[in-house]
PDB file of N, CA and C in Angstrom:
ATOM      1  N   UNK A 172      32.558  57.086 -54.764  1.00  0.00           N
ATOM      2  CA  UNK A 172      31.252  57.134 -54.145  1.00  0.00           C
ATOM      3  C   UNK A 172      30.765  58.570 -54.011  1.00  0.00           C
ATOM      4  N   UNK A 173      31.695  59.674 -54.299  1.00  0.00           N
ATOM      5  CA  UNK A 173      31.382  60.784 -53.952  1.00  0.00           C
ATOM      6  C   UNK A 173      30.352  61.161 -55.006  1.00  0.00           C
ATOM      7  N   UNK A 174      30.760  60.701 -56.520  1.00  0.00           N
ATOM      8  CA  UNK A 174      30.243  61.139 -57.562  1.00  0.00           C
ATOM      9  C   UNK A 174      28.533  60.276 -57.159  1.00  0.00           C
ATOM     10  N   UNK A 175      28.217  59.374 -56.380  1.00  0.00           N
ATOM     11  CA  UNK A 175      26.924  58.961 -56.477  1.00  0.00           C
ATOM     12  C   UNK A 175      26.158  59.524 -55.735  1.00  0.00           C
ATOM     13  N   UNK A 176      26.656  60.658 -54.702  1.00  0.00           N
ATOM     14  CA  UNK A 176      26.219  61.315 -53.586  1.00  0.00           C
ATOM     15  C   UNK A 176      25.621  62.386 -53.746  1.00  0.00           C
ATOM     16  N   UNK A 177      26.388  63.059 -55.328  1.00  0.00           N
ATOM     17  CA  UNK A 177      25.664  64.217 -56.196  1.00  0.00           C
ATOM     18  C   UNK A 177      24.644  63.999 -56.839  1.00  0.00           C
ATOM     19  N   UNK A 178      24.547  62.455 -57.397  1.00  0.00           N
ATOM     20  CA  UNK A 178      23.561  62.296 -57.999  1.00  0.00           C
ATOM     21  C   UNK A 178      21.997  61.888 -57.450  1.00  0.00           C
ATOM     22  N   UNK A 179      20.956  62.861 -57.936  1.00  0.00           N
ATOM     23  CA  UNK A 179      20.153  62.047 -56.786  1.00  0.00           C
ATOM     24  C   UNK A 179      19.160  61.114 -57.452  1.00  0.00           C
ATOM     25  N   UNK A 180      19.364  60.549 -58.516  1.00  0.00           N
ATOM     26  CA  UNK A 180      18.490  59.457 -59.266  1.00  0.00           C
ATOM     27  C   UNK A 180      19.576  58.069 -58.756  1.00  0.00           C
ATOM     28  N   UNK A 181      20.450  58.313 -57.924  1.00  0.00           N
ATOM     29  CA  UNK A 181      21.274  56.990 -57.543  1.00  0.00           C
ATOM     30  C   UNK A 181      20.773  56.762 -56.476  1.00  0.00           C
ATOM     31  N   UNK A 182      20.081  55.200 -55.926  1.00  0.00           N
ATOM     32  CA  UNK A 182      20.016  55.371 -54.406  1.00  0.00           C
ATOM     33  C   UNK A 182      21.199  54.246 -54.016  1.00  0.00           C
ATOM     34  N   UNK A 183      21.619  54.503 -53.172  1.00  0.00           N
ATOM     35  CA  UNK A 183      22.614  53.954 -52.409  1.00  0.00           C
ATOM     36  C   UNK A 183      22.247  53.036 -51.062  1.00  0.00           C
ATOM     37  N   UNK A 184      22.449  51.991 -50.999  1.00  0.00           N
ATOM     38  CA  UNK A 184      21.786  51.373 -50.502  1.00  0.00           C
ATOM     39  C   UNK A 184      23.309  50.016 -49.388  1.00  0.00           C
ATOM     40  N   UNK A 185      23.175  49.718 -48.481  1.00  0.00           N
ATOM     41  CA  UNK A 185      24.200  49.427 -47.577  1.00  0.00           C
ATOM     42  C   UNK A 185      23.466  48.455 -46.819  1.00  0.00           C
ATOM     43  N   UNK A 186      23.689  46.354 -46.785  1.00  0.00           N
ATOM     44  CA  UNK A 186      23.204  45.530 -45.806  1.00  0.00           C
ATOM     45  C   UNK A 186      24.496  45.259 -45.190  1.00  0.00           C
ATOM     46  N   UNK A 187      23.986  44.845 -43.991  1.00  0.00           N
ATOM     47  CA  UNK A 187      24.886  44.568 -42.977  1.00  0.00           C
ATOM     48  C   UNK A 187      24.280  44.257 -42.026  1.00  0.00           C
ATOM     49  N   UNK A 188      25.043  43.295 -41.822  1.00  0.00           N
ATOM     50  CA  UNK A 188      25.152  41.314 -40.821  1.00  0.00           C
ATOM     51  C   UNK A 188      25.983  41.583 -39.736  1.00  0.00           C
ATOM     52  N   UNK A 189      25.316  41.250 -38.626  1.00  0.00           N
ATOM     53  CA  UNK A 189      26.341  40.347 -37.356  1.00  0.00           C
ATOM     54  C   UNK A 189      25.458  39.345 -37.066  1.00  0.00           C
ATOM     55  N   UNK A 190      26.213  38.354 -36.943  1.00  0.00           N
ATOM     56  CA  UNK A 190      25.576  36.682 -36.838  1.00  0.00           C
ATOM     57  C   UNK A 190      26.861  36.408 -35.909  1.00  0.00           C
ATOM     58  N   UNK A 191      26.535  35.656 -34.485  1.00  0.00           N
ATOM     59  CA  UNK A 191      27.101  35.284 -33.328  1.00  0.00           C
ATOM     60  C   UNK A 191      26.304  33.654 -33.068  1.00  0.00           C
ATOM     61  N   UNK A 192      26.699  32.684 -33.513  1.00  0.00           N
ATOM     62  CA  UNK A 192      25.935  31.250 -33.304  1.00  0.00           C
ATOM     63  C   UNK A 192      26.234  31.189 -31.494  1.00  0.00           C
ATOM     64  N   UNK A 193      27.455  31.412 -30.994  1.00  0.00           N
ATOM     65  CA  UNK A 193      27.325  31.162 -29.791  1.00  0.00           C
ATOM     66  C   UNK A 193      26.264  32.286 -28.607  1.00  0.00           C
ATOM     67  N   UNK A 194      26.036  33.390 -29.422  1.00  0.00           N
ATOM     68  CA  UNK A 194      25.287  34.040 -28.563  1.00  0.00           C
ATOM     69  C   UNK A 194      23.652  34.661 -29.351  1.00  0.00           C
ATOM     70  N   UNK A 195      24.049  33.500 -29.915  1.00  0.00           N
ATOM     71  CA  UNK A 195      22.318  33.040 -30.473  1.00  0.00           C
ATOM     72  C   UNK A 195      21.761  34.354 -30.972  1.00  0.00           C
ATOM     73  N   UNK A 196      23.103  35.392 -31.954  1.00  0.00           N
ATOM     74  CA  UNK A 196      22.934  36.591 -32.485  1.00  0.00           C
ATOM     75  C   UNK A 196      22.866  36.680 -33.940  1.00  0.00           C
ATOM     76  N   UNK A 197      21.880  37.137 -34.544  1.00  0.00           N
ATOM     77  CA  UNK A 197      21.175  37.188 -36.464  1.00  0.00           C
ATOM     78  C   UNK A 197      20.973  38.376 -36.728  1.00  0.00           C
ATOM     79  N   UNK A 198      21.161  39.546 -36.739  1.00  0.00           N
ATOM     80  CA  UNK A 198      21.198  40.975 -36.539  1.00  0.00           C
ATOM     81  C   UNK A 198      21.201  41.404 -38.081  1.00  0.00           C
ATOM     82  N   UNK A 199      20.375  42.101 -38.938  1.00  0.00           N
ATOM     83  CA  UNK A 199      20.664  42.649 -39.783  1.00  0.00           C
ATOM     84  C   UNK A 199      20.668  44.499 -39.648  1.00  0.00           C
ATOM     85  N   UNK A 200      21.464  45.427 -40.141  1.00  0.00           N
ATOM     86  CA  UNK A 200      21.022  46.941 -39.857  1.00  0.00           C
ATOM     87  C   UNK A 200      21.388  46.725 -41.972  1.00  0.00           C
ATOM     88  N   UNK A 201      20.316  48.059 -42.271  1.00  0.00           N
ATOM     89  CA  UNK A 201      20.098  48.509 -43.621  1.00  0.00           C
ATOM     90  C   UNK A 201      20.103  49.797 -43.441  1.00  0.00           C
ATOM     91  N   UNK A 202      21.160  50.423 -44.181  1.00  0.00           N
ATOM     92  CA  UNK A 202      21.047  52.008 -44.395  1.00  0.00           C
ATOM     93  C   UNK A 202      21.268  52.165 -46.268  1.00  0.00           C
ATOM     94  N   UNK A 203      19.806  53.352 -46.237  1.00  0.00           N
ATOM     95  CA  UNK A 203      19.911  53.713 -47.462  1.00  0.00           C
ATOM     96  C   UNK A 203      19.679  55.453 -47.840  1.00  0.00           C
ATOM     97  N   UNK A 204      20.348  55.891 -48.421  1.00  0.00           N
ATOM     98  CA  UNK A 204      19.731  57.213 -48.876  1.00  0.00           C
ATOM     99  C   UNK A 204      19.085  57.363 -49.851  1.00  0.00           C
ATOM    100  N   UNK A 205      17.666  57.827 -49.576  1.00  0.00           N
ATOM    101  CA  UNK A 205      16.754  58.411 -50.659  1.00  0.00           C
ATOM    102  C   UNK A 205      16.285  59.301 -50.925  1.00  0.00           C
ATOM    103  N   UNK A 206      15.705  59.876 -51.937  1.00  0.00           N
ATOM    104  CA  UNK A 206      15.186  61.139 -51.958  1.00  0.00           C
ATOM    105  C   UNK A 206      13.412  61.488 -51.554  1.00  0.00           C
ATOM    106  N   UNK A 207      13.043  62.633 -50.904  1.00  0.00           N
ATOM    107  CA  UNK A 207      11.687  62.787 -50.911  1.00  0.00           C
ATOM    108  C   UNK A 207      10.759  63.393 -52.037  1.00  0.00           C
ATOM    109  N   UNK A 208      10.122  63.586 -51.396  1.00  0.00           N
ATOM    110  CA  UNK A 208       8.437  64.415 -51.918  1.00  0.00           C
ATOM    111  C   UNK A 208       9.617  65.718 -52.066  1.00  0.00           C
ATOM    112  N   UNK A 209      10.020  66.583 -51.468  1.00  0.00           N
ATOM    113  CA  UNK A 209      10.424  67.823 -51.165  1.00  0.00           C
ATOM    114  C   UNK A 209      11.987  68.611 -51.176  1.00  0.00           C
ATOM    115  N   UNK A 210      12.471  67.771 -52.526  1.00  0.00           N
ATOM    116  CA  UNK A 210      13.725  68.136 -53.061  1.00  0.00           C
ATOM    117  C   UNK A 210      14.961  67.834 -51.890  1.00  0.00           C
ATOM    118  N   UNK A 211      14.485  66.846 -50.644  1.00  0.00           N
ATOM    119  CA  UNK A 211      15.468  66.839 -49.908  1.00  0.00           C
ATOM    120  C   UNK A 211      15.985  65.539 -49.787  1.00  0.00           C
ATOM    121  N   UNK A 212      17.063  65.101 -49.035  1.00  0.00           N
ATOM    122  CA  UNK A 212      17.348  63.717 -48.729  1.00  0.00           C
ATOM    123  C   UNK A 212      17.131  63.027 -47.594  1.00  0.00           C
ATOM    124  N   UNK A 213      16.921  61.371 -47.535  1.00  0.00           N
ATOM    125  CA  UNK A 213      16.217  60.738 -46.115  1.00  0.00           C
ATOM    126  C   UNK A 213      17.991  60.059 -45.962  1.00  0.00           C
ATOM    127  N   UNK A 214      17.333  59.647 -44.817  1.00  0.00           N
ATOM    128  CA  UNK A 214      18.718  58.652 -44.252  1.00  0.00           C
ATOM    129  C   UNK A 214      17.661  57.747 -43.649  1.00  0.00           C
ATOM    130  N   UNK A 215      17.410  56.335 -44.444  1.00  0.00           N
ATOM    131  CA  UNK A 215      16.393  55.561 -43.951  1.00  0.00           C
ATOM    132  C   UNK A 215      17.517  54.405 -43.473  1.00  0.00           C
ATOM    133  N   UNK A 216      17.114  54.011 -41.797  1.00  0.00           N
ATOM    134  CA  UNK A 216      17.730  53.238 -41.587  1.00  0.00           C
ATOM    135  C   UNK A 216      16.436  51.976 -40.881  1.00  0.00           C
ATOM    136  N   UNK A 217      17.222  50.663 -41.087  1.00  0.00           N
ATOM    137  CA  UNK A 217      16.222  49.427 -40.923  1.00  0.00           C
ATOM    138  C   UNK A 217      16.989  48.734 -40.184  1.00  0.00           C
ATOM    139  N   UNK A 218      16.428  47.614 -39.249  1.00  0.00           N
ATOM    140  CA  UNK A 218      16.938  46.774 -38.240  1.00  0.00           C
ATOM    141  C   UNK A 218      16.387  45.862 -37.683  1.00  0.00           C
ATOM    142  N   UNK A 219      17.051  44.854 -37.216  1.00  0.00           N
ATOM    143  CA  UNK A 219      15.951  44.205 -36.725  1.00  0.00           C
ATOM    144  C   UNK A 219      17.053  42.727 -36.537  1.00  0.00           C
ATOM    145  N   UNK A 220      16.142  41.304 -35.830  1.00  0.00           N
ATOM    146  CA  UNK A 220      16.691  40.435 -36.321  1.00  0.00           C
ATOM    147  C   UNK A 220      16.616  39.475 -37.826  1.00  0.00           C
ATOM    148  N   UNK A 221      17.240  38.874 -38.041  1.00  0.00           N
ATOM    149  CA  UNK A 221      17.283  38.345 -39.553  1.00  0.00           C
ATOM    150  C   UNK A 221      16.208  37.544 -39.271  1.00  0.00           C
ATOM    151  N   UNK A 222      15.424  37.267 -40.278  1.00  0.00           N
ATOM    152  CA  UNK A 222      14.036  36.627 -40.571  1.00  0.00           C
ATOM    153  C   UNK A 222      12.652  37.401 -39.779  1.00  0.00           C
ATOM    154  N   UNK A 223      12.492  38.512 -39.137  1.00  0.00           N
ATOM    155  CA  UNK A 223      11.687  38.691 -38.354  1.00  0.00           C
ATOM    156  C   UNK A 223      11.752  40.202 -39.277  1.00  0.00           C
ATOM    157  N   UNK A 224      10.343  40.850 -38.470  1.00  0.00           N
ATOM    158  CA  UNK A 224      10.473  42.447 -39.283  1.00  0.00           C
ATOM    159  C   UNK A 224      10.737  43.492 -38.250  1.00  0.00           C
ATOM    160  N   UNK A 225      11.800  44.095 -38.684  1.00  0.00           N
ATOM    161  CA  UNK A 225      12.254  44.799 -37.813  1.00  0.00           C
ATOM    162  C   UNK A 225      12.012  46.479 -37.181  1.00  0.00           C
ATOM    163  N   UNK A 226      12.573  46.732 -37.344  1.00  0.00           N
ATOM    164  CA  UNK A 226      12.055  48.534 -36.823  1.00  0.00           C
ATOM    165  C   UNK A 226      12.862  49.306 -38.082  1.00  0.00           C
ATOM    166  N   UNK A 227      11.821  51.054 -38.196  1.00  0.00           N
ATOM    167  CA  UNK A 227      12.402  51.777 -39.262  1.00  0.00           C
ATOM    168  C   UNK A 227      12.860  53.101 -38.534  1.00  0.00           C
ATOM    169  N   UNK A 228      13.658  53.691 -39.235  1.00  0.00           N
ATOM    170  CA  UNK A 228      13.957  54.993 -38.787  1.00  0.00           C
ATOM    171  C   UNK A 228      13.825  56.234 -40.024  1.00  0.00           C
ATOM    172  N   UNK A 229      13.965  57.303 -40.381  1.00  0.00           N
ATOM    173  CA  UNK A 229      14.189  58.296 -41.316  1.00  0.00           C
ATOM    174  C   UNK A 229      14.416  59.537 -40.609  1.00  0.00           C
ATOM    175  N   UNK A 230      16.008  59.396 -41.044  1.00  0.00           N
ATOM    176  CA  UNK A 230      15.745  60.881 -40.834  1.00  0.00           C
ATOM    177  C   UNK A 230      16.311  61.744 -42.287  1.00  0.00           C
ATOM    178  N   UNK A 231      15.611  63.058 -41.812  1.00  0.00           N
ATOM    179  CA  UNK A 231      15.850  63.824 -42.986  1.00  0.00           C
ATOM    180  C   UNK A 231      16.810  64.825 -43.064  1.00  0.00           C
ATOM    181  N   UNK A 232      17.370  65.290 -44.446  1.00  0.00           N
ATOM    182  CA  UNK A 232      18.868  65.714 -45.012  1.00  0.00           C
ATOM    183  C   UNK A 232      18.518  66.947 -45.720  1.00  0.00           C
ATOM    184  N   UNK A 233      19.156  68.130 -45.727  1.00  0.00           N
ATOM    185  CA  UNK A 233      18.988  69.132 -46.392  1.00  0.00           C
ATOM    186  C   UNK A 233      19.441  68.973 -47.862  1.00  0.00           C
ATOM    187  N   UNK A 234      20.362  68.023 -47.931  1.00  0.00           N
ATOM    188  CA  UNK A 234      20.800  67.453 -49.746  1.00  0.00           C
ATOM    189  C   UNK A 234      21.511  66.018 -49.832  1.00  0.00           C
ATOM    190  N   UNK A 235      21.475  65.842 -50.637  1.00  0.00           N
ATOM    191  CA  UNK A 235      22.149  64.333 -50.972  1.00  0.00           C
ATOM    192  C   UNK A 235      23.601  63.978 -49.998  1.00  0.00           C
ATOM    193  N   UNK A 236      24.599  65.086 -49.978  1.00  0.00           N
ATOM    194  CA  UNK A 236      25.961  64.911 -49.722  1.00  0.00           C
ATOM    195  C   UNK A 236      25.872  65.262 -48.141  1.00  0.00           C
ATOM    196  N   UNK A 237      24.654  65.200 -47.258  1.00  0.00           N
ATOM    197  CA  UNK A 237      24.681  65.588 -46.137  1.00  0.00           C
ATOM    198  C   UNK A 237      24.394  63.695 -45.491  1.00  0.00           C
ATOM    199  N   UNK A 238      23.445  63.609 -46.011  1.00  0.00           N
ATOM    200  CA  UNK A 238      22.271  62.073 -45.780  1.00  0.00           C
ATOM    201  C   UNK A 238      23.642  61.572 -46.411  1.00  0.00           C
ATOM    202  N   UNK A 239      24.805  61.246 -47.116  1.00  0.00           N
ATOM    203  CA  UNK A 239      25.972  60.771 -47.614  1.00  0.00           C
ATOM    204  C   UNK A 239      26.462  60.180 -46.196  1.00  0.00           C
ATOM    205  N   UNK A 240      26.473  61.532 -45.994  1.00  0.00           N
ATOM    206  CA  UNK A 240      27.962  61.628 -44.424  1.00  0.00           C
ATOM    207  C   UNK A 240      27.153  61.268 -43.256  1.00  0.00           C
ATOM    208  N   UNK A 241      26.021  61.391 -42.900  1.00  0.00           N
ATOM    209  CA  UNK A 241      25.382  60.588 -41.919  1.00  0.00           C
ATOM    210  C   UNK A 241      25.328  59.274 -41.931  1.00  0.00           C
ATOM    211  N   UNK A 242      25.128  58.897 -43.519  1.00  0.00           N
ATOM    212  CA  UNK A 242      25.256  57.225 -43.958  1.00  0.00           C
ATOM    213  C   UNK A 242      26.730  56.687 -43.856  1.00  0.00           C
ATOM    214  N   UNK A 243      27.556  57.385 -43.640  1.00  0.00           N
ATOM    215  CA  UNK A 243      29.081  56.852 -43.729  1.00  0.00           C
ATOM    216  C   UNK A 243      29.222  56.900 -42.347  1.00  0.00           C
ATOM    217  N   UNK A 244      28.380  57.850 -41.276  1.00  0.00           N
ATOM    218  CA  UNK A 244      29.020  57.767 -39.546  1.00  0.00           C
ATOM    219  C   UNK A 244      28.129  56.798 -39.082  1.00  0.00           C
ATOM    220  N   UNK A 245      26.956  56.246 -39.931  1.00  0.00           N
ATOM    221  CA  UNK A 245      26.685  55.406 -39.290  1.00  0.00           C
ATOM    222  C   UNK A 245      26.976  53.676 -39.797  1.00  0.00           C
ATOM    223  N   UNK A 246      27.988  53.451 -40.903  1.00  0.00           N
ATOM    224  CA  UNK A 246      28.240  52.400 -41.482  1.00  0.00           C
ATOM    225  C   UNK A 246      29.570  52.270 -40.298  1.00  0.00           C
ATOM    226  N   UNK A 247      30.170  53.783 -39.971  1.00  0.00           N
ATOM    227  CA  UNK A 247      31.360  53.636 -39.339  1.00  0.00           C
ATOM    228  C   UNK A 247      30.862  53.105 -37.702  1.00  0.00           C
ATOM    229  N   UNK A 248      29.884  53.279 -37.259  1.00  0.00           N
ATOM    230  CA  UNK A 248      29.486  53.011 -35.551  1.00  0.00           C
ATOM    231  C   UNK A 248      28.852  51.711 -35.552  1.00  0.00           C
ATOM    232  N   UNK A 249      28.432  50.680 -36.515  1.00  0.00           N
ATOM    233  CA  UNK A 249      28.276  49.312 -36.880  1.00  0.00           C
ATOM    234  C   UNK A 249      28.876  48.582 -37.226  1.00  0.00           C
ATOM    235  N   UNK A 250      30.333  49.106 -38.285  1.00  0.00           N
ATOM    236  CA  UNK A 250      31.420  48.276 -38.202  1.00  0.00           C
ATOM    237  C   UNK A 250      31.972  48.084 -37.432  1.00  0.00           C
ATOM    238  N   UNK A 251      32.405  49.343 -35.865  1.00  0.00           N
ATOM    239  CA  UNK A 251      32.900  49.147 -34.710  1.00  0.00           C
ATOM    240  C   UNK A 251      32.285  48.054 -34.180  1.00  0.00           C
ATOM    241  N   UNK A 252      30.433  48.066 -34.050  1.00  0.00           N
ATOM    242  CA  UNK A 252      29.945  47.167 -33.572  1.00  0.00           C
ATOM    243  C   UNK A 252      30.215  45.614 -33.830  1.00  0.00           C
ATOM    244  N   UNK A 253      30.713  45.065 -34.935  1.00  0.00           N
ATOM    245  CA  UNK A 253      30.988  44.101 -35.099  1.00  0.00           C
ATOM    246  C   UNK A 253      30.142  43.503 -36.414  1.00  0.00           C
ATOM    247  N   UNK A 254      29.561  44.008 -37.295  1.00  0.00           N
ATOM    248  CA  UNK A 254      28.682  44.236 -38.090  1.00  0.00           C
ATOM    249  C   UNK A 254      29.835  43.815 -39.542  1.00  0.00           C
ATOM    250  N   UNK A 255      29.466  43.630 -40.793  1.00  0.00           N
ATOM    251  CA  UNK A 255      29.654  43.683 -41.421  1.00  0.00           C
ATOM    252  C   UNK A 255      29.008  43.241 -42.845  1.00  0.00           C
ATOM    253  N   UNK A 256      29.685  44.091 -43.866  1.00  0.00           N
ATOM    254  CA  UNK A 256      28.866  44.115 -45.173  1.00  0.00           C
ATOM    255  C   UNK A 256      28.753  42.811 -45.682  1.00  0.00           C
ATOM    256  N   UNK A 257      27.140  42.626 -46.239  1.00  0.00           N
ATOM    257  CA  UNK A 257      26.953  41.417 -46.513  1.00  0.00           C
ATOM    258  C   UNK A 257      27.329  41.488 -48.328  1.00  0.00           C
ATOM    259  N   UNK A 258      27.717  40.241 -48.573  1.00  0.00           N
ATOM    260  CA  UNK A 258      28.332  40.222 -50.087  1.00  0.00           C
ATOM    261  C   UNK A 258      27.157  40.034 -51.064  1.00  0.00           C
TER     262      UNK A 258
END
C-alpha cells in the first residue's frame, strides 16, 4: 500500500460498516485520499447512517504519504470503534 501512497493518480478509497440490529445501529464512515486543485493531498472523510446522507469532512495534506497516515489513524480509531471493512 505504500507504493499507492506515492502515487498520486491512485485514489484510495476505504468503506466501513457497523450495523448493531439490537441497538437499532446502520453506521457507515468512508475515508478516501485525493488529490487537489493545488498539488496537495485531502483526507476526505464521509459518515453518516446507511441509507440517509450523511456529513463530509476534508482535511488537507501537504503530500500524498502524509493524507496516507492520517487515513491509516483514522481506519485504526474505527476499527477500535467496532466498525469494519465492508467486502
Amino acid at each position: 500500500m505504500d507504493d499507492q501512497a506515492q502515487d498520486p493518480e491512485v485514489l484510495n478509497v476505504l468503506v466501513l460498516e457497523r450495523v448493531d440490529r439490537s441497538k437499532n445501529m446502520a453506521r457507515y464512515y468512508v475515508l478516501s485520499v485525493e488529490p487537489t486543485l493545488f498539488a496537495e493531498s485531502s483526507l476526505v472523510r464521509r459518515w453518516g447512517r446507511i441509507g440517509r446522507p450523511g456529513r463530509t469532512r476534508i482535511d488537507l495534506h501537504a503530500s500524498p504519504p502524509l493524507a496516507q497516515l492520517a487515513l491509516n489513524t483514522w481506519l485504526e480509531r474505527k476499527r477500535r470503534r467496532g466498525y469494519q471493512l465492508r467486502a
